Coordinates of C-alpha atoms and ligand atoms in Angstrom, one line a residue:
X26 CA 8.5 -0.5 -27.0
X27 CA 10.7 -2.2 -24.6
X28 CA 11.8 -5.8 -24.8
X29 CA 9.4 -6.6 -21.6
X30 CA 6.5 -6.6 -23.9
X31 CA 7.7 -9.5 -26.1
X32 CA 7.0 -13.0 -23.9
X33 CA 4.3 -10.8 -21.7
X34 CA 1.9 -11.3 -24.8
X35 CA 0.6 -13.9 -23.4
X36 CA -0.4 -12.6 -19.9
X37 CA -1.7 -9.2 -21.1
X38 CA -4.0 -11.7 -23.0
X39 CA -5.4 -13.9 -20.5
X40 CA -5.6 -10.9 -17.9
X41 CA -7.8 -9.0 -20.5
X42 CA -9.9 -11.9 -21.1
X43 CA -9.9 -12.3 -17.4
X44 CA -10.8 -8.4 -16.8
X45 CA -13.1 -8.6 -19.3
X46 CA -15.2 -11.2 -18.0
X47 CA -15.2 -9.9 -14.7
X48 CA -16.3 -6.0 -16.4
X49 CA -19.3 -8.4 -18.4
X50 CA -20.8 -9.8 -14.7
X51 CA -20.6 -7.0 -12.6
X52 CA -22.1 -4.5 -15.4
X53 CA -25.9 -5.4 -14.3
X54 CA -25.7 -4.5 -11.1
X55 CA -22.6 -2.3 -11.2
X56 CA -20.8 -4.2 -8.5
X57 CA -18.2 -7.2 -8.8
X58 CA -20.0 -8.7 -6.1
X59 CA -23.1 -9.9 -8.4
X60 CA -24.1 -13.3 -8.7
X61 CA -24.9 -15.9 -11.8
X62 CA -26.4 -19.0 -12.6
X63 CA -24.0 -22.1 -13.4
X64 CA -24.6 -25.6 -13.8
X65 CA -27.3 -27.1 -16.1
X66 CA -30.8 -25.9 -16.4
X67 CA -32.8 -28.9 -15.0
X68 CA -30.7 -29.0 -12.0
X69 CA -30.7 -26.4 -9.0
X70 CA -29.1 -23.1 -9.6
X71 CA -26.0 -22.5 -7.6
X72 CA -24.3 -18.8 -6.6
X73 CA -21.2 -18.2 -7.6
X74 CA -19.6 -15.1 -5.7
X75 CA -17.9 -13.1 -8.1
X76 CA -15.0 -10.9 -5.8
X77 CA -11.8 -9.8 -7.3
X78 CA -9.2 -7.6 -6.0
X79 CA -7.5 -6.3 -9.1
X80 CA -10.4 -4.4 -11.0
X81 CA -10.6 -1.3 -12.8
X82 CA -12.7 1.7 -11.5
X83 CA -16.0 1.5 -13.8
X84 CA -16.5 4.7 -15.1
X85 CA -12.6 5.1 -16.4
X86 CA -12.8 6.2 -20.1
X87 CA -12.1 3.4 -23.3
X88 CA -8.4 5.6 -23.0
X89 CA -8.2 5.3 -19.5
X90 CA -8.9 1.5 -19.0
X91 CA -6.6 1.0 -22.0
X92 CA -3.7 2.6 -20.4
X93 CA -4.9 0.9 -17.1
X94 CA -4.1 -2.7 -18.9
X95 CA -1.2 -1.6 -20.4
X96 CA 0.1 -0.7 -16.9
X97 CA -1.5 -3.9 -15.6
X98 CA 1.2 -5.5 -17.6
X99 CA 4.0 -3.7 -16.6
X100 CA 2.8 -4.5 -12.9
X101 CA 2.8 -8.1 -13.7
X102 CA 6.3 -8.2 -15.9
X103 CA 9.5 -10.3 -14.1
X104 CA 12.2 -7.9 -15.4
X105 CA 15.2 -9.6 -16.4
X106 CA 19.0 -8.0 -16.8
X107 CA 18.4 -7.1 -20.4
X108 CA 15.4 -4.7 -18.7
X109 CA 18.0 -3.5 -16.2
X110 CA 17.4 -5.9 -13.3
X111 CA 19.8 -5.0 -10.9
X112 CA 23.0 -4.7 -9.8
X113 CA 21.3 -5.2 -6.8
X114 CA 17.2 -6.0 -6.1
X115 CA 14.6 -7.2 -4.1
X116 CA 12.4 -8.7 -6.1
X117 CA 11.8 -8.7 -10.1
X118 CA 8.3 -7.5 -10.6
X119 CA 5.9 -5.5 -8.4
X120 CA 3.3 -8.1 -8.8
X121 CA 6.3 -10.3 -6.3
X122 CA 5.3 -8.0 -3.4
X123 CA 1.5 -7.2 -4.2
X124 CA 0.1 -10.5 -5.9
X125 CA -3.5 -9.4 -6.9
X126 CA -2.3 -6.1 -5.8
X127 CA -2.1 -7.0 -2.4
X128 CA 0.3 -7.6 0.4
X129 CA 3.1 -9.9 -0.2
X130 CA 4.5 -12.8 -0.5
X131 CA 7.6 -10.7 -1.3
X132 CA 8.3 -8.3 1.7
X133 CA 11.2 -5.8 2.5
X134 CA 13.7 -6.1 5.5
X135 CA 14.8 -3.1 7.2
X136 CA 17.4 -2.7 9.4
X137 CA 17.9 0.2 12.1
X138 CA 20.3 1.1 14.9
X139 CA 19.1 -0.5 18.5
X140 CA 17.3 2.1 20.9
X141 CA 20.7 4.2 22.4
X142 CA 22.9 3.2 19.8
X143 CA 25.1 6.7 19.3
X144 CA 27.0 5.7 16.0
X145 CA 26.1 7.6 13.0
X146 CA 23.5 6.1 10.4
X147 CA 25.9 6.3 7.7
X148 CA 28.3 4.6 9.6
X149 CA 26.6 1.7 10.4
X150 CA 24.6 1.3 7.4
X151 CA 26.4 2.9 4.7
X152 CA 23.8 1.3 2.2
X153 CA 20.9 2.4 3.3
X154 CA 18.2 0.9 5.7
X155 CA 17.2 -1.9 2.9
X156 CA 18.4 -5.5 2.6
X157 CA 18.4 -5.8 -1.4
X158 CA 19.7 -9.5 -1.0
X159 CA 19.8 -10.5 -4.9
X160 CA 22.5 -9.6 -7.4
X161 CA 22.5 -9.2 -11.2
X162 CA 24.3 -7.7 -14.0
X163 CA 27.8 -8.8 -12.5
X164 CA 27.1 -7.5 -9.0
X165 CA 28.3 -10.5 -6.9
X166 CA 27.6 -9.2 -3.1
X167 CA 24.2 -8.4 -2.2
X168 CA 22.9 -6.2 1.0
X169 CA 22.4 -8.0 3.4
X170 CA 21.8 -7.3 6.9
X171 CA 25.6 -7.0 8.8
X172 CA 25.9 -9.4 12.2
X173 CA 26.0 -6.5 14.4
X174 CA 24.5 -6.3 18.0
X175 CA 24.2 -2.8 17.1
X176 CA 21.2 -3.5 14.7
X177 CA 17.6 -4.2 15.0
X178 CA 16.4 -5.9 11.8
X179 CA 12.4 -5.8 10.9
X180 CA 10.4 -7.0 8.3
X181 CA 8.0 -4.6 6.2
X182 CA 4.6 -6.1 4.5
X183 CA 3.7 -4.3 1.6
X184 CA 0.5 -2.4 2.1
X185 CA -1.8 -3.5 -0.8
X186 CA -2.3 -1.0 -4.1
X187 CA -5.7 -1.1 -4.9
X188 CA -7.6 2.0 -4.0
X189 CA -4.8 4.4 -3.7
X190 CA -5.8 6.8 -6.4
X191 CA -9.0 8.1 -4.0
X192 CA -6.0 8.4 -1.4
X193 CA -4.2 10.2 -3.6
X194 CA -7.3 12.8 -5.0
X195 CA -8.3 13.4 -0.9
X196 CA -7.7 17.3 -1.2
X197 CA -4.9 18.6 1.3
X198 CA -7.4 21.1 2.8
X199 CA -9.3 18.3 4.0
X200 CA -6.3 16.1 5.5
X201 CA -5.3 19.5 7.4
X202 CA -8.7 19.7 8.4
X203 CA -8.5 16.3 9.7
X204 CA -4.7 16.9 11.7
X205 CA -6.6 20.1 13.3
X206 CA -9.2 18.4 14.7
X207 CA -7.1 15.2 16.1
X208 CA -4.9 18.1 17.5
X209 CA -7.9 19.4 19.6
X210 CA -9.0 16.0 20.9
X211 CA -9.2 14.7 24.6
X212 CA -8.4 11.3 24.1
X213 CA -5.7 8.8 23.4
X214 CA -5.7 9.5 19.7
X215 CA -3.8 12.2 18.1
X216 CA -2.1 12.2 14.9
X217 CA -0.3 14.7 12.8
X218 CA 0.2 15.4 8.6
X219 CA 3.8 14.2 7.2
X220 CA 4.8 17.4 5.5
X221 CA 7.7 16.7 3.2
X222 CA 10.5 18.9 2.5
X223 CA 8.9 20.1 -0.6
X224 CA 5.7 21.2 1.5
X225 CA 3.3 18.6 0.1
X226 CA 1.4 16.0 2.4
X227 CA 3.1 12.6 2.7
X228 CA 0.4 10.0 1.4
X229 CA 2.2 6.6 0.5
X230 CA 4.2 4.1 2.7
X231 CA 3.9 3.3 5.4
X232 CA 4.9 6.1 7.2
X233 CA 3.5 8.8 4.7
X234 CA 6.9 9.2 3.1
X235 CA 5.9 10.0 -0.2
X236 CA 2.9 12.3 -1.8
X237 CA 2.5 11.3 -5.4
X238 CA 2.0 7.8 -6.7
X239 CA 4.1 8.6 -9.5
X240 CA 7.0 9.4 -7.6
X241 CA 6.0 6.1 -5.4
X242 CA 6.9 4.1 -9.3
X243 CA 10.2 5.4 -9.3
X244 CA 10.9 4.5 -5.5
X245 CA 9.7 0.9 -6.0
X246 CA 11.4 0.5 -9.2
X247 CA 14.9 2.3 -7.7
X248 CA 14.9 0.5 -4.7
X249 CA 12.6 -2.9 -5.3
X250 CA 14.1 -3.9 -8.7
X251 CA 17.2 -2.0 -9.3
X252 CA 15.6 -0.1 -11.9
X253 CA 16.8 3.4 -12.9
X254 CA 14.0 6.3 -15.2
X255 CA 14.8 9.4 -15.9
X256 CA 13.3 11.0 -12.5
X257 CA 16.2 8.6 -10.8
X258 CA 18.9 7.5 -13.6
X259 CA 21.3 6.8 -10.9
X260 CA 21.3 3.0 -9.1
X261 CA 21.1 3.5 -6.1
X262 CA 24.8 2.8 -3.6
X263 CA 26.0 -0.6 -3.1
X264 CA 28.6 -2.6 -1.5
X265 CA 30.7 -3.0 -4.6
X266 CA 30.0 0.5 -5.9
X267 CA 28.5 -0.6 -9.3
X268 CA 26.4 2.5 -10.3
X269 CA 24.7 0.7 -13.8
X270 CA 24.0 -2.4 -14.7
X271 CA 23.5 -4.1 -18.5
X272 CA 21.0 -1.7 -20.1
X273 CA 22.8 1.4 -21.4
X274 CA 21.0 4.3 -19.8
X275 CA 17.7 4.5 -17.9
X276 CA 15.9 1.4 -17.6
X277 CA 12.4 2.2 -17.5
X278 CA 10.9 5.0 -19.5
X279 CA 8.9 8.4 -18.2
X280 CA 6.2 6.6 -20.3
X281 CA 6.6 2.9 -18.7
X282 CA 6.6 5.3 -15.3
X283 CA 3.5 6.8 -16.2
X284 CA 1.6 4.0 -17.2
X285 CA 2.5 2.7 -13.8
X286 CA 1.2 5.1 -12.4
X287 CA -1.9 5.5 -14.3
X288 CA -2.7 1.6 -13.4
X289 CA -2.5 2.9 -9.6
X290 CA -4.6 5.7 -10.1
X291 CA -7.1 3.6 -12.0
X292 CA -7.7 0.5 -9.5
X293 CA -10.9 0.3 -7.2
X294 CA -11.3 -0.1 -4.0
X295 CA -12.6 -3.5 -3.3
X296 CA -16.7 -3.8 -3.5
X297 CA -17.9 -3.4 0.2
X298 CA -21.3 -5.5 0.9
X299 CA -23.8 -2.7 2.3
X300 CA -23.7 -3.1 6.3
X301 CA -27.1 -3.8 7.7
X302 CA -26.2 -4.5 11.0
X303 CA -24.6 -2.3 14.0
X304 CA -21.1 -2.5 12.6
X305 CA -20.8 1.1 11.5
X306 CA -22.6 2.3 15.0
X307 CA -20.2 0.7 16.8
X308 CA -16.8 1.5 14.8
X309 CA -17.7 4.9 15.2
X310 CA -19.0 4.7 19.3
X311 CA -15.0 2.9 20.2
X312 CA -13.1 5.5 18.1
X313 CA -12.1 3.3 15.2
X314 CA -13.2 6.0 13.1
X315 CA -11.0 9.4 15.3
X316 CA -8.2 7.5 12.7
X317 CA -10.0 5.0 10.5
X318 CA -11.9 8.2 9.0
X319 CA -14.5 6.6 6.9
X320 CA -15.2 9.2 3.9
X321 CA -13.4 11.8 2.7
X322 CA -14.1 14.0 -0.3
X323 CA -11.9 13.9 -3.7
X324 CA -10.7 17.4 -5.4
X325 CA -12.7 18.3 -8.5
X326 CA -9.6 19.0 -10.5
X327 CA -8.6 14.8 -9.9
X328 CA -6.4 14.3 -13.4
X329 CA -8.8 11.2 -13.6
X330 CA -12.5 12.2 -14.0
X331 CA -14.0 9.3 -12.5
X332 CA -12.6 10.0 -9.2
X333 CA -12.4 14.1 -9.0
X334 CA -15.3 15.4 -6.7
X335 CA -16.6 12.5 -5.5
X336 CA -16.9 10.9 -1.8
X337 CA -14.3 8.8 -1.1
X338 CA -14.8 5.6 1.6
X339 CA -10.6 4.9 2.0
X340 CA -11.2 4.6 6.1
X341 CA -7.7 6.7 6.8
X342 CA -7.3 10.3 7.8
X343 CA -3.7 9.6 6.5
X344 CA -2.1 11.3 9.3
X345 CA 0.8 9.2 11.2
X346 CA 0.2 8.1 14.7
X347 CA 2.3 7.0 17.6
X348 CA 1.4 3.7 17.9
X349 CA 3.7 2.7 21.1
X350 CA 6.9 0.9 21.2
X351 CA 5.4 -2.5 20.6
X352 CA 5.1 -1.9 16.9
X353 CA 8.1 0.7 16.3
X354 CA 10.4 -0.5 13.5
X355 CA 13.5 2.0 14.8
X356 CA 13.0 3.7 11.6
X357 CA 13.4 7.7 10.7
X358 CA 11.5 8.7 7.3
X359 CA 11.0 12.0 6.4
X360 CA 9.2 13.7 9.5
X361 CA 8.1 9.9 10.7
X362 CA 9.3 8.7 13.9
X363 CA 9.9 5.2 14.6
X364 CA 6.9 4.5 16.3
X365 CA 4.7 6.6 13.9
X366 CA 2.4 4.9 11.0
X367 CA -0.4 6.4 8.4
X368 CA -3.5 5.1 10.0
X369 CA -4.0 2.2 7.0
X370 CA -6.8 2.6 5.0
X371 CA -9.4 -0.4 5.4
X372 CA -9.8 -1.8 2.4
X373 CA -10.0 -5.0 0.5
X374 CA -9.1 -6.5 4.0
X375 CA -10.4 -9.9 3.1
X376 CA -7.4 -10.2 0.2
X377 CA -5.0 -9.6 3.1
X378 CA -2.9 -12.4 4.1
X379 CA -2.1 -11.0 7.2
X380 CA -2.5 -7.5 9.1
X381 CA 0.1 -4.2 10.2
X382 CA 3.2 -2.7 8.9
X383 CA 4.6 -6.4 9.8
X384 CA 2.1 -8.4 9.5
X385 CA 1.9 -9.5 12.6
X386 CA -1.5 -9.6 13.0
X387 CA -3.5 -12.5 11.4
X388 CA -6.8 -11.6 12.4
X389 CA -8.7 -8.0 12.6
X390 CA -9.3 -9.3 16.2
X391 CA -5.5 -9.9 17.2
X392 CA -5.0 -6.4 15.2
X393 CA -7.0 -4.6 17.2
X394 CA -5.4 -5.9 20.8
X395 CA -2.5 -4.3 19.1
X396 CA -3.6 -1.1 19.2
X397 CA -4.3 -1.4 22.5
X398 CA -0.8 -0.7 24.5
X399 CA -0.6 1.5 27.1
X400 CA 1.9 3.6 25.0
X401 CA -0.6 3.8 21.9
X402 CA -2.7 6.2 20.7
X403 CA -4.9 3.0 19.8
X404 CA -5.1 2.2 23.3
X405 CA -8.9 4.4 23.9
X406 CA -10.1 2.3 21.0
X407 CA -9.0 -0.9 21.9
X408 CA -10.1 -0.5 25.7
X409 CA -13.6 0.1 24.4
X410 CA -13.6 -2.2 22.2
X411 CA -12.5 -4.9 24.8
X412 CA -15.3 -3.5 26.8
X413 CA -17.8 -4.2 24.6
X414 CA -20.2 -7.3 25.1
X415 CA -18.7 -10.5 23.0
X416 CA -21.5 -10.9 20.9
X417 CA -21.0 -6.5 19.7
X418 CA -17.3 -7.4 19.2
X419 CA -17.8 -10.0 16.9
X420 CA -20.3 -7.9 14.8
X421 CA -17.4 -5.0 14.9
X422 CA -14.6 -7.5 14.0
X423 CA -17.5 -9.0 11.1
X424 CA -18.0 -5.6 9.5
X425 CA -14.1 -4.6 9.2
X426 CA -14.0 -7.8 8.0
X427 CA -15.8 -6.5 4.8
X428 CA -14.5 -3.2 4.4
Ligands
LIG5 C1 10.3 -6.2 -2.6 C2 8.9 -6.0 -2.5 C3 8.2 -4.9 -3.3 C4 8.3 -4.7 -4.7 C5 9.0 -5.5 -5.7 C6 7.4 -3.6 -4.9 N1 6.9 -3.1 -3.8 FE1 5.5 -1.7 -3.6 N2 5.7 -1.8 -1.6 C7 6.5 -2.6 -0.9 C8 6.6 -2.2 0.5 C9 7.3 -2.9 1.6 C10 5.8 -1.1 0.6 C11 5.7 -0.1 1.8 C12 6.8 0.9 1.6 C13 7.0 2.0 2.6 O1 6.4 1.9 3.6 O2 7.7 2.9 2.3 C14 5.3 -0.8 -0.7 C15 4.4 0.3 -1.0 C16 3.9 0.5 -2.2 C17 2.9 1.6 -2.5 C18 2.3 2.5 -1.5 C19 1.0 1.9 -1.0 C20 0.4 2.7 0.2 O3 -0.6 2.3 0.7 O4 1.0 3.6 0.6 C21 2.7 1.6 -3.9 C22 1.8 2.5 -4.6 C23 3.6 0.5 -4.4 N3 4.3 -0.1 -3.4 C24 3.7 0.3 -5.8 C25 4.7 -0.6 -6.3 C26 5.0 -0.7 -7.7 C27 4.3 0.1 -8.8 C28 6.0 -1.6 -7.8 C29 6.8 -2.0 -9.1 C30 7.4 -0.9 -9.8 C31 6.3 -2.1 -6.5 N4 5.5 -1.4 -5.6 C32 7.2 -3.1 -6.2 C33 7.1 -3.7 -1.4 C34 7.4 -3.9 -2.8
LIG6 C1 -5.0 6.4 17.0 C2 -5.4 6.0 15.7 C3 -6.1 4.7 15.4 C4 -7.3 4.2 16.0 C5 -8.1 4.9 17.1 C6 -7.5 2.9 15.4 N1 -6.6 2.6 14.5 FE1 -6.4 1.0 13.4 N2 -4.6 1.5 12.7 C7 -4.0 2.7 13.0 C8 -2.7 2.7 12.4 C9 -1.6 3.9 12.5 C10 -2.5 1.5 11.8 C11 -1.2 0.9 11.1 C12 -0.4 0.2 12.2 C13 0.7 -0.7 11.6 O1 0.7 -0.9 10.4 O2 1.5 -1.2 12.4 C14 -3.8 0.8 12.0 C15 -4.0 -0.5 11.5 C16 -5.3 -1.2 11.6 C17 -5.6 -2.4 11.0 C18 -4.7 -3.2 10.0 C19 -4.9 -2.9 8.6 C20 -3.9 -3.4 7.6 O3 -4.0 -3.1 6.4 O4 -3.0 -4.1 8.0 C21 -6.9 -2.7 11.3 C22 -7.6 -4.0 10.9 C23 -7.3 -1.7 12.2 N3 -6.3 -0.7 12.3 C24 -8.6 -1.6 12.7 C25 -9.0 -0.7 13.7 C26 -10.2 -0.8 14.5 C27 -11.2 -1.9 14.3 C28 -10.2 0.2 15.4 C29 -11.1 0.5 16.5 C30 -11.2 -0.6 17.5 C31 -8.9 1.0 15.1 N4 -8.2 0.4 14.1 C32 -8.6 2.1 15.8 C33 -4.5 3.8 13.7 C34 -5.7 3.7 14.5

């Protein structure tokens, strides 16, 4: 085992006890939402709200959930340079970017060529299109965004984690399904499948860039943490051309990878409170749902039984949408245009510091308004949702609230 598991005793220890206490209260009622008694007998009972974003799908198997933790760990680890930090990074663990597993603090800055700027990409950013602004393992310059008027410079949020494996099981059929029908719509919204080079659907990202969750592990841990395994044993370019940094070969494992991965597939989606009210009615009437598809089905042959064949409420139709020039970051990936995101799933919302690619939304309200210009394929949406009365709104906003 690698050296990371040493000082991480510890926290693997207090997380279990943490997990398991959280598995003991929402067993009854099979939801992490239920409620217990505190405080002593005699005096009133108080509720105490159990809601956590970082569980465990219930029905994974004993050898499932122990994987789950063991990946848990990983997720949590700061790497240091005897792991193979470096030579160049973002941040040292993924839990830096998705506390909980969910957006931020830690966030990535991209940079892109300005609207009608003719120089090649390679040219101007030789590095890539990622600031990795710490060095380690005897790098001493990191990548930083260059002081060029030639440049637009944007910050990323990262999406949250929890939930992905349903996103991952939705079967392709049904995601074509989904592109033909927003193909033969009338209104504003559109949408179209990110088909990658190697002809599977683009899932993950922000702009649908990548299909598998695994291969999203070796991304993050390539270009996050400077962290090389054996599906990517090179570090990726830099300024001062270092290509390895202190650990002798790949840093992370296929195993470490998998576990990784494993602890993706195995997270829940966030308990949803059952909506009474006309929430739903109304997210559907506005055309929230033409993107925000509420349920899709899972394919039977899921690797993980506890979410093969079963209804799926992720709230994407995980196609990518123009969503006007307002939002565009100027970047290219894969088939993605710079204006183009994967509708984002709503879930867990309420563990979301703040909303969009860029967090520039603080409230569901202000990220609705976003939708809404002229150049959007939001803007139907939003225009009915502005038209609605103030009291409907606020039950709309209420019930995304708690997706
Ligand atoms: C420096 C911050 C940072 C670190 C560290 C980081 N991530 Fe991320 N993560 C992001 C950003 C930003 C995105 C969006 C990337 C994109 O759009 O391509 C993202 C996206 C993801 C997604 C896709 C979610 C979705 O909805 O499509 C997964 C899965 C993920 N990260 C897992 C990990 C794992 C596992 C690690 C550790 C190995 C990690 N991340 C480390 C910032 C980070
Ligand atoms: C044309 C497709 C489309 C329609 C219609 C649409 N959305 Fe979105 N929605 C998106 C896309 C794409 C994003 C991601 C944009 C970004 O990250 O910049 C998004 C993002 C969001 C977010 C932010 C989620 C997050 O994790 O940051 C919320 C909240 C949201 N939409 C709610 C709504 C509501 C409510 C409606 C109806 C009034 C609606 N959307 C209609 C495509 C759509």
């Amino acid at each position: 085992m690698s050296a990371i598991y040493g000082p991480l005793a510890m926290t693997i220890l207090v997380r279990s006890l943490v997990l398991a206490f959280a598995l003991v209260l929402s067993v009854p009622a099979c939801n992490a939402w239920s409620s217990v008694e505190s405080g002593p007998a005699a005096a009133p009972a108080r509720k105490v709200k159990v809601d956590r974003a970082s569980l465990p799908v219930l029905e994974l198997t004993d050898a499932e959930l122990s994987r789950f933790k063991q990946g848990d760990a990983l997720f949590e680890a700061v790497v240091r340079e005897s792991d193979g930090l470096g030579p160049l990074y973002v941040r040292d663990a993924c839990s830096a970017c998705h506390v909980d597993d969910g957006r931020g603090p830690g966030l990535v800055t991209k940079m892109a060529p300005r609207q009608g700027v003719q120089v090649e990409l390679e040219k101007l950013l030789p590095f890539g299109t990622t600031e990795r602004p710490y060095a380690a393992a005897g790098a001493k310059t990191p990548l930083l965004a260059p002081q060029d008027s030639r440049l637009v410079v944007t910050h990323r949020l990262p999406p949250a984690v929890f939930g992905r494996g349903y996103l991952e099981a939705i079967a392709d059929q049904d995601i074509e399904r989904l592109a033909e029908r927003a193909a033969a719509r009338s209104g504003s919204a559109r949408g179209r499948l990110s088909r990658l080079k190697d002809g599977t659907i683009g899932r993950f990202g922000v702009k649908a860039r990548i299909s598998t969750l695994e291969s999203f592990v070796v991304d993050a841990l390539s270009s996050d943490m400077g962290l090389s395994s054996p599906a990517q044993p090179e570090e990726p370019p830099g300024p001062e051309g270092l290509r390895d940094d202190h650990k002798l070969g790949v840093d992370f494992s296929a195993e470490q990878v998998a576990l990784l991965r494993d602890y993706l597939q195995g997270l829940a989606i966030p308990q949803r409170e059952p909506s009474t009210g006309l929430g739903p009615a109304l997210f559907a009437e506005v055309g929230c749902a033409d993107c925000h598809e509420p349920e899709l089905r899972t394919r039977a042959d899921y690797p993980v039984r506890a979410l093969a064949g079963v209804s799926a409420v992720v709230y994407t139709d995980l196609l990518l949408h123009d969503m006007g020039e307002a939002l565009s970051d100027g970047q290219h990936e894969e088939g993605a245009k710079p204006r183009e995101f994967r509708t984002a799933p709503l879930m867990g919302l309420r563990f979301l510091p703040s909303l969009l690619h860029d967090g520039s939304a603080k409230t569901v309200h202000e990220a609705i308004l976003a939708h809404g210009a002229a150049d959007s394929e939001g803007r139907d949406a939003a225009r009915a949702f502005l038209a609605l009365s103030s009291a409907r709104q606020a039950e709309l906003v209420s019930f995304v609230e708690t997706l």
